[in-house]
Structure formats: C-alpha cells, structure tokens
Amino acid sequence: MGLHGDGEPADTEEAIMQATYRALCNHGYTNLTMQAIADEFDKTKGVLHYHYDTKEGLLVAFLEYLLDAFERSIVVDETVPPDERLEALIDRLLFGPPERTEVDQWELTTAMLEIRSEAPHNAEFRRQWERNYETVEATVIAIVEDGIEQGLFRDVDPEHVATLVLTAINGARIYQVTLQRDDVAETARASLDSIVRDWLEAPERDEE
C-alpha cells in the first residue's frame, strides 16, 4: 500500500495520495485545506491544482484509493480453514494491519470517521462506503458459507453472521476513537470469539 510504503512514490498521483493521507491525519477533515495538502507535497501547489480543482474532488479520489488498498489488505488465504480465516479477518478489521506504520492509527481512524460522517451529505462518498461495506460483507459471507459446507459451522444464515460481525466491529471502532479506549476493541474481539464458539461453530466441533 503506497500510504505506508518505503521509497519514493511511483508517480505524481501516488505522491498526491500520500500527501493527502499525511495532511488528513495531521489536520482532520474539518481543518483540511488544499494548502495543508500542498505543504505535505514535494512539488509545487500548482501541480496539485493541475490534477484536482477542489478539495472535494481530491478527497473523492483519495477515499477510493484508500478503500481499494484496504480491500486488498483483507484478502484471505482460501487454503486456510474457514474458522481461522474468520478470526484473521476480524483481527484485521478491529486492529488494522499487524505491521508497524509511519502514521498513528488513532489519527488515521479518526480522520476516516470524519470522512464517513460526511457520507450522508455526499453522494460520492456514500457510494464508495457502500461498495466497501458490500465487499467486506461478501468476504464474511463467503467464509461462513465455506465453513457450513465443510461442517465447521452450524447451518446459519451467512448474511446474518456478516451483519452481526460487521456491526460489532464498526461500533467498537467508533467507540474506540470517540472514547480513546483501546480496550473497547479487545472487548469486542472477546465477545465475537464467544459468539463464534457458542453460536457459529457446529456442535460436532464443540464435542472435540
């Protein structure tokens, strides 16, 4: 993912996306300006305006860039058993990537929440968030369907599982940021573990 990658950006567009990321983390959505982004950019402000006329246009492109990278980061290894895949996906969604990043995850999550809050008023933001949700939901559904087929999970409604898991994770991330409490995510992880163990896993596995 270019936002955290080493070395020089591959091209000007990548450099603009990285500059936007740093500026968003440092200033938040409300205080974000084209000048703030330009200050993080190693080229002139004119180059920035050549590619994007407005802040909104730039943020629409940035959100698409960020969500595309996020979706690539949650691709799961289909050779791993479904229960392990589900656990790995939950961990990634709750705690982010395991590798160390150059920007504080609190700052990034807070900034993303601010962009998300604009979605009810911005059709393009909303479209991208909807696509993102549907992608993650489809990933959870596919894992659960695979687990049912293999006899690891009960014969439950995969869509209900996806809704429950994603609602719990999204709620935990919101409270984690607004209350600045890391333990919220840990508690949500433990609760989801219990749900998977007590509700989702097939009875035959409980007896093993």
PDB file of C-alpha atoms in Angstrom:
ATOM      1  CA  MET A   1       0.000   0.000   0.000  1.00  0.00           C
ATOM      2  CA  GLY A   2       1.559   3.293  -1.090  1.00  0.00           C
ATOM      3  CA  LEU A   3       0.463   5.139   2.041  1.00  0.00           C
ATOM      4  CA  HIS A   4       2.943   3.234   4.150  1.00  0.00           C
ATOM      5  CA  GLY A   5       5.364   2.012   1.522  1.00  0.00           C
ATOM      6  CA  ASP A   6       9.119   2.557   1.566  1.00  0.00           C
ATOM      7  CA  GLY A   7      10.992   4.561  -1.039  1.00  0.00           C
ATOM      8  CA  GLU A   8       9.744   7.214  -3.442  1.00  0.00           C
ATOM      9  CA  PRO A   9       6.163   7.259  -4.751  1.00  0.00           C
ATOM     10  CA  ALA A  10       5.783   5.619  -8.140  1.00  0.00           C
ATOM     11  CA  ASP A  11       4.345   8.758  -9.758  1.00  0.00           C
ATOM     12  CA  THR A  12       2.809  12.164  -9.081  1.00  0.00           C
ATOM     13  CA  GLU A  13      -0.644  10.710  -8.415  1.00  0.00           C
ATOM     14  CA  GLU A  14       0.770   8.403  -5.754  1.00  0.00           C
ATOM     15  CA  ALA A  15       2.657  11.317  -4.209  1.00  0.00           C
ATOM     16  CA  ILE A  16      -0.563  13.344  -4.022  1.00  0.00           C
ATOM     17  CA  MET A  17      -2.369  10.451  -2.320  1.00  0.00           C
ATOM     18  CA  GLN A  18       0.404  10.104   0.264  1.00  0.00           C
ATOM     19  CA  ALA A  19       0.425  13.859   0.900  1.00  0.00           C
ATOM     20  CA  THR A  20      -3.352  13.810   1.365  1.00  0.00           C
ATOM     21  CA  TYR A  21      -3.046  10.932   3.816  1.00  0.00           C
ATOM     22  CA  ARG A  22      -0.462  12.748   5.931  1.00  0.00           C
ATOM     23  CA  ALA A  23      -2.424  16.012   5.878  1.00  0.00           C
ATOM     24  CA  LEU A  24      -5.678  14.272   6.802  1.00  0.00           C
ATOM     25  CA  CYS A  25      -4.040  12.516   9.742  1.00  0.00           C
ATOM     26  CA  ASN A  26      -2.408  15.729  10.932  1.00  0.00           C
ATOM     27  CA  HIS A  27      -5.346  18.128  10.493  1.00  0.00           C
ATOM     28  CA  GLY A  28      -8.550  16.076  10.399  1.00  0.00           C
ATOM     29  CA  TYR A  29     -11.298  16.513   7.819  1.00  0.00           C
ATOM     30  CA  THR A  30     -12.731  19.795   9.106  1.00  0.00           C
ATOM     31  CA  ASN A  31      -9.404  21.645   9.060  1.00  0.00           C
ATOM     32  CA  LEU A  32      -8.076  20.035   5.910  1.00  0.00           C
ATOM     33  CA  THR A  33      -7.246  22.500   3.132  1.00  0.00           C
ATOM     34  CA  MET A  34      -5.550  22.268  -0.225  1.00  0.00           C
ATOM     35  CA  GLN A  35      -2.714  24.299   1.267  1.00  0.00           C
ATOM     36  CA  ALA A  36      -2.302  21.759   4.083  1.00  0.00           C
ATOM     37  CA  ILE A  37      -2.058  19.001   1.478  1.00  0.00           C
ATOM     38  CA  ALA A  38       0.351  21.059  -0.617  1.00  0.00           C
ATOM     39  CA  ASP A  39       2.548  21.533   2.459  1.00  0.00           C
ATOM     40  CA  GLU A  40       2.965  17.734   2.565  1.00  0.00           C
ATOM     41  CA  PHE A  41       3.645  17.585  -1.174  1.00  0.00           C
ATOM     42  CA  ASP A  42       7.184  17.689  -2.530  1.00  0.00           C
ATOM     43  CA  LYS A  43       6.136  19.556  -5.671  1.00  0.00           C
ATOM     44  CA  THR A  44       4.512  22.950  -6.192  1.00  0.00           C
ATOM     45  CA  LYS A  45       0.920  23.719  -5.239  1.00  0.00           C
ATOM     46  CA  GLY A  46       0.289  24.369  -8.921  1.00  0.00           C
ATOM     47  CA  VAL A  47       0.937  20.702  -9.677  1.00  0.00           C
ATOM     48  CA  LEU A  48      -1.644  19.745  -7.055  1.00  0.00           C
ATOM     49  CA  HIS A  49      -4.260  22.069  -8.589  1.00  0.00           C
ATOM     50  CA  TYR A  50      -3.420  20.787 -12.057  1.00  0.00           C
ATOM     51  CA  HIS A  51      -4.640  17.332 -11.010  1.00  0.00           C
ATOM     52  CA  TYR A  52      -7.523  18.381  -8.732  1.00  0.00           C
ATOM     53  CA  ASP A  53      -9.512  21.611  -8.907  1.00  0.00           C
ATOM     54  CA  THR A  54     -11.161  21.236  -5.494  1.00  0.00           C
ATOM     55  CA  LYS A  55     -10.573  19.621  -2.136  1.00  0.00           C
ATOM     56  CA  GLU A  56     -13.731  17.542  -2.547  1.00  0.00           C
ATOM     57  CA  GLY A  57     -12.549  16.156  -5.871  1.00  0.00           C
ATOM     58  CA  LEU A  58      -9.228  15.239  -4.338  1.00  0.00           C
ATOM     59  CA  LEU A  59     -10.862  13.580  -1.310  1.00  0.00           C
ATOM     60  CA  VAL A  60     -13.176  11.549  -3.524  1.00  0.00           C
ATOM     61  CA  ALA A  61     -10.130  10.184  -5.356  1.00  0.00           C
ATOM     62  CA  PHE A  62      -8.293   9.676  -2.069  1.00  0.00           C
ATOM     63  CA  LEU A  63     -11.170   7.766  -0.483  1.00  0.00           C
ATOM     64  CA  GLU A  64     -11.324   5.442  -3.479  1.00  0.00           C
ATOM     65  CA  TYR A  65      -7.562   4.940  -3.266  1.00  0.00           C
ATOM     66  CA  LEU A  66      -7.679   4.230   0.450  1.00  0.00           C
ATOM     67  CA  LEU A  67     -10.617   1.826   0.281  1.00  0.00           C
ATOM     68  CA  ASP A  68      -9.064  -0.048  -2.642  1.00  0.00           C
ATOM     69  CA  ALA A  69      -5.920  -0.557  -0.582  1.00  0.00           C
ATOM     70  CA  PHE A  70      -7.980  -1.605   2.435  1.00  0.00           C
ATOM     71  CA  GLU A  71      -9.881  -4.180   0.398  1.00  0.00           C
ATOM     72  CA  ARG A  72      -6.619  -5.651  -0.871  1.00  0.00           C
ATOM     73  CA  SER A  73      -5.372  -5.882   2.702  1.00  0.00           C
ATOM     74  CA  ILE A  74      -8.244  -8.120   3.837  1.00  0.00           C
ATOM     75  CA  VAL A  75      -7.930 -10.695   1.067  1.00  0.00           C
ATOM     76  CA  VAL A  76      -7.777 -14.046   2.834  1.00  0.00           C
ATOM     77  CA  ASP A  77      -5.884 -17.221   2.043  1.00  0.00           C
ATOM     78  CA  GLU A  78      -8.561 -19.648   0.922  1.00  0.00           C
ATOM     79  CA  THR A  79      -6.357 -22.627   1.784  1.00  0.00           C
ATOM     80  CA  VAL A  80      -6.713 -21.744   5.485  1.00  0.00           C
ATOM     81  CA  PRO A  81      -9.686 -23.342   7.326  1.00  0.00           C
ATOM     82  CA  PRO A  82     -12.774 -21.077   7.418  1.00  0.00           C
ATOM     83  CA  ASP A  83     -12.727 -20.612  11.202  1.00  0.00           C
ATOM     84  CA  GLU A  84      -9.126 -19.409  11.083  1.00  0.00           C
ATOM     85  CA  ARG A  85      -9.924 -17.164   8.116  1.00  0.00           C
ATOM     86  CA  LEU A  86     -12.795 -15.575  10.031  1.00  0.00           C
ATOM     87  CA  GLU A  87     -10.598 -14.964  13.080  1.00  0.00           C
ATOM     88  CA  ALA A  88      -7.868 -13.392  10.948  1.00  0.00           C
ATOM     89  CA  LEU A  89     -10.390 -11.155   9.190  1.00  0.00           C
ATOM     90  CA  ILE A  90     -11.909  -9.999  12.487  1.00  0.00           C
ATOM     91  CA  ASP A  91      -8.435  -9.170  13.821  1.00  0.00           C
ATOM     92  CA  ARG A  92      -7.551  -7.146  10.734  1.00  0.00           C
ATOM     93  CA  LEU A  93     -10.844  -5.229  10.816  1.00  0.00           C
ATOM     94  CA  LEU A  94     -10.574  -4.476  14.540  1.00  0.00           C
ATOM     95  CA  PHE A  95      -6.869  -3.793  14.945  1.00  0.00           C
ATOM     96  CA  GLY A  96      -5.631  -2.882  11.500  1.00  0.00           C
ATOM     97  CA  PRO A  97      -2.520  -4.263   9.795  1.00  0.00           C
ATOM     98  CA  PRO A  98      -0.065  -6.100  12.050  1.00  0.00           C
ATOM     99  CA  GLU A  99       2.935  -4.289  10.596  1.00  0.00           C
ATOM    100  CA  ARG A 100       4.116  -1.006  12.063  1.00  0.00           C
ATOM    101  CA  THR A 101       3.048   2.081  10.102  1.00  0.00           C
ATOM    102  CA  GLU A 102       4.549   5.561   9.960  1.00  0.00           C
ATOM    103  CA  VAL A 103       1.318   7.340  10.954  1.00  0.00           C
ATOM    104  CA  ASP A 104      -0.501   6.816  14.231  1.00  0.00           C
ATOM    105  CA  GLN A 105      -3.528   4.560  13.724  1.00  0.00           C
ATOM    106  CA  TRP A 106      -5.615   6.722  16.110  1.00  0.00           C
ATOM    107  CA  GLU A 107      -5.114   9.665  13.766  1.00  0.00           C
ATOM    108  CA  LEU A 108      -5.988   7.689  10.665  1.00  0.00           C
ATOM    109  CA  THR A 109      -9.091   6.076  12.183  1.00  0.00           C
ATOM    110  CA  THR A 110     -10.286   9.447  13.466  1.00  0.00           C
ATOM    111  CA  ALA A 111      -9.778  11.042  10.064  1.00  0.00           C
ATOM    112  CA  MET A 112     -11.628   8.220   8.325  1.00  0.00           C
ATOM    113  CA  LEU A 113     -14.518   8.578  10.756  1.00  0.00           C
ATOM    114  CA  GLU A 114     -14.733  12.242   9.831  1.00  0.00           C
ATOM    115  CA  ILE A 115     -14.926  11.371   6.136  1.00  0.00           C
ATOM    116  CA  ARG A 116     -17.536   8.713   6.902  1.00  0.00           C
ATOM    117  CA  SER A 117     -19.634  11.309   8.745  1.00  0.00           C
ATOM    118  CA  GLU A 118     -19.838  13.297   5.501  1.00  0.00           C
ATOM    119  CA  ALA A 119     -21.308  10.356   3.564  1.00  0.00           C
ATOM    120  CA  PRO A 120     -24.982  11.219   4.320  1.00  0.00           C
ATOM    121  CA  HIS A 121     -24.372  14.591   2.654  1.00  0.00           C
ATOM    122  CA  ASN A 122     -22.067  13.488  -0.167  1.00  0.00           C
ATOM    123  CA  ALA A 123     -23.408  11.000  -2.701  1.00  0.00           C
ATOM    124  CA  GLU A 124     -19.967  10.024  -3.996  1.00  0.00           C
ATOM    125  CA  PHE A 125     -18.583   9.359  -0.520  1.00  0.00           C
ATOM    126  CA  ARG A 126     -21.699   7.301   0.240  1.00  0.00           C
ATOM    127  CA  ARG A 127     -21.335   5.285  -2.955  1.00  0.00           C
ATOM    128  CA  GLN A 128     -17.772   4.371  -2.104  1.00  0.00           C
ATOM    129  CA  TRP A 129     -18.591   3.422   1.502  1.00  0.00           C
ATOM    130  CA  GLU A 130     -21.484   1.268   0.260  1.00  0.00           C
ATOM    131  CA  ARG A 131     -19.173  -0.521  -2.146  1.00  0.00           C
ATOM    132  CA  ASN A 132     -16.649  -1.050   0.625  1.00  0.00           C
ATOM    133  CA  TYR A 133     -19.258  -2.436   3.010  1.00  0.00           C
ATOM    134  CA  GLU A 134     -20.620  -4.783   0.354  1.00  0.00           C
ATOM    135  CA  THR A 135     -17.105  -6.060  -0.392  1.00  0.00           C
ATOM    136  CA  VAL A 136     -16.322  -6.802   3.258  1.00  0.00           C
ATOM    137  CA  GLU A 137     -19.790  -8.285   3.795  1.00  0.00           C
ATOM    138  CA  ALA A 138     -19.303 -10.598   0.808  1.00  0.00           C
ATOM    139  CA  THR A 139     -15.966 -11.723   2.240  1.00  0.00           C
ATOM    140  CA  VAL A 140     -17.550 -12.690   5.573  1.00  0.00           C
ATOM    141  CA  ILE A 141     -20.468 -14.413   3.836  1.00  0.00           C
ATOM    142  CA  ALA A 142     -18.123 -16.469   1.648  1.00  0.00           C
ATOM    143  CA  ILE A 143     -16.120 -17.612   4.685  1.00  0.00           C
ATOM    144  CA  VAL A 144     -19.250 -18.637   6.593  1.00  0.00           C
ATOM    145  CA  GLU A 145     -20.689 -20.457   3.587  1.00  0.00           C
ATOM    146  CA  ASP A 146     -17.412 -22.343   3.211  1.00  0.00           C
ATOM    147  CA  GLY A 147     -17.451 -23.233   6.920  1.00  0.00           C
ATOM    148  CA  ILE A 148     -21.019 -24.554   6.691  1.00  0.00           C
ATOM    149  CA  GLU A 149     -20.152 -26.636   3.644  1.00  0.00           C
ATOM    150  CA  GLN A 150     -17.152 -28.138   5.460  1.00  0.00           C
ATOM    151  CA  GLY A 151     -19.207 -28.899   8.554  1.00  0.00           C
ATOM    152  CA  LEU A 152     -17.261 -26.490  10.756  1.00  0.00           C
ATOM    153  CA  PHE A 153     -20.148 -24.045  11.248  1.00  0.00           C
ATOM    154  CA  ARG A 154     -23.826 -24.542  12.000  1.00  0.00           C
ATOM    155  CA  ASP A 155     -26.365 -24.142   9.208  1.00  0.00           C
ATOM    156  CA  VAL A 156     -26.946 -20.452   9.926  1.00  0.00           C
ATOM    157  CA  ASP A 157     -27.798 -17.528   7.665  1.00  0.00           C
ATOM    158  CA  PRO A 158     -24.401 -16.219   6.448  1.00  0.00           C
ATOM    159  CA  GLU A 159     -25.836 -12.739   5.868  1.00  0.00           C
ATOM    160  CA  HIS A 160     -26.985 -12.561   9.500  1.00  0.00           C
ATOM    161  CA  VAL A 161     -23.489 -13.521  10.637  1.00  0.00           C
ATOM    162  CA  ALA A 162     -21.925 -10.853   8.424  1.00  0.00           C
ATOM    163  CA  THR A 163     -24.315  -8.186   9.718  1.00  0.00           C
ATOM    164  CA  LEU A 164     -23.618  -9.109  13.338  1.00  0.00           C
ATOM    165  CA  VAL A 165     -19.837  -9.248  12.923  1.00  0.00           C
ATOM    166  CA  LEU A 166     -19.537  -6.000  10.945  1.00  0.00           C
ATOM    167  CA  THR A 167     -21.942  -4.098  13.195  1.00  0.00           C
ATOM    168  CA  ALA A 168     -19.957  -5.150  16.264  1.00  0.00           C
ATOM    169  CA  ILE A 169     -16.650  -4.207  14.644  1.00  0.00           C
ATOM    170  CA  ASN A 170     -17.825  -0.841  13.326  1.00  0.00           C
ATOM    171  CA  GLY A 171     -19.378   0.025  16.690  1.00  0.00           C
ATOM    172  CA  ALA A 172     -16.191  -0.924  18.506  1.00  0.00           C
ATOM    173  CA  ARG A 173     -14.056   1.236  16.231  1.00  0.00           C
ATOM    174  CA  ILE A 174     -16.352   4.235  16.713  1.00  0.00           C
ATOM    175  CA  TYR A 175     -16.282   3.925  20.499  1.00  0.00           C
ATOM    176  CA  GLN A 176     -12.551   3.217  20.437  1.00  0.00           C
ATOM    177  CA  VAL A 177     -11.914   6.553  18.727  1.00  0.00           C
ATOM    178  CA  THR A 178     -14.537   8.713  20.400  1.00  0.00           C
ATOM    179  CA  LEU A 179     -13.675   7.447  23.900  1.00  0.00           C
ATOM    180  CA  GLN A 180      -9.964   6.919  23.110  1.00  0.00           C
ATOM    181  CA  ARG A 181     -10.069   3.496  24.703  1.00  0.00           C
ATOM    182  CA  ASP A 182      -8.072   0.637  23.213  1.00  0.00           C
ATOM    183  CA  ASP A 183      -9.835  -1.857  25.485  1.00  0.00           C
ATOM    184  CA  VAL A 184     -13.092  -1.453  23.545  1.00  0.00           C
ATOM    185  CA  ALA A 185     -11.643  -3.322  20.562  1.00  0.00           C
ATOM    186  CA  GLU A 186     -10.224  -6.010  22.853  1.00  0.00           C
ATOM    187  CA  THR A 187     -13.628  -6.480  24.500  1.00  0.00           C
ATOM    188  CA  ALA A 188     -15.344  -6.649  21.123  1.00  0.00           C
ATOM    189  CA  ARG A 189     -12.812  -9.275  19.998  1.00  0.00           C
ATOM    190  CA  ALA A 190     -13.512 -11.413  23.080  1.00  0.00           C
ATOM    191  CA  SER A 191     -17.261 -11.075  22.567  1.00  0.00           C
ATOM    192  CA  LEU A 192     -17.004 -12.104  18.925  1.00  0.00           C
ATOM    193  CA  ASP A 193     -14.879 -15.082  19.962  1.00  0.00           C
ATOM    194  CA  SER A 194     -17.700 -16.190  22.256  1.00  0.00           C
ATOM    195  CA  ILE A 195     -20.290 -15.739  19.517  1.00  0.00           C
ATOM    196  CA  VAL A 196     -18.247 -17.780  17.067  1.00  0.00           C
ATOM    197  CA  ARG A 197     -17.593 -20.503  19.630  1.00  0.00           C
ATOM    198  CA  ASP A 198     -21.086 -20.719  21.169  1.00  0.00           C
ATOM    199  CA  TRP A 199     -23.308 -19.946  18.190  1.00  0.00           C
ATOM    200  CA  LEU A 200     -21.453 -20.404  14.931  1.00  0.00           C
ATOM    201  CA  GLU A 201     -19.288 -23.485  15.458  1.00  0.00           C
ATOM    202  CA  ALA A 202     -21.007 -26.781  14.688  1.00  0.00           C
ATOM    203  CA  PRO A 203     -21.990 -28.989  17.677  1.00  0.00           C
ATOM    204  CA  GLU A 204     -19.660 -31.720  16.472  1.00  0.00           C
ATOM    205  CA  ARG A 205     -16.719 -29.373  16.924  1.00  0.00           C
ATOM    206  CA  ASP A 206     -17.886 -28.423  20.432  1.00  0.00           C
ATOM    207  CA  GLU A 207     -17.530 -32.064  21.449  1.00  0.00           C
ATOM    208  CA  GLU A 208     -13.989 -32.420  20.066  1.00  0.00           C
TER     209      GLU A 208
END
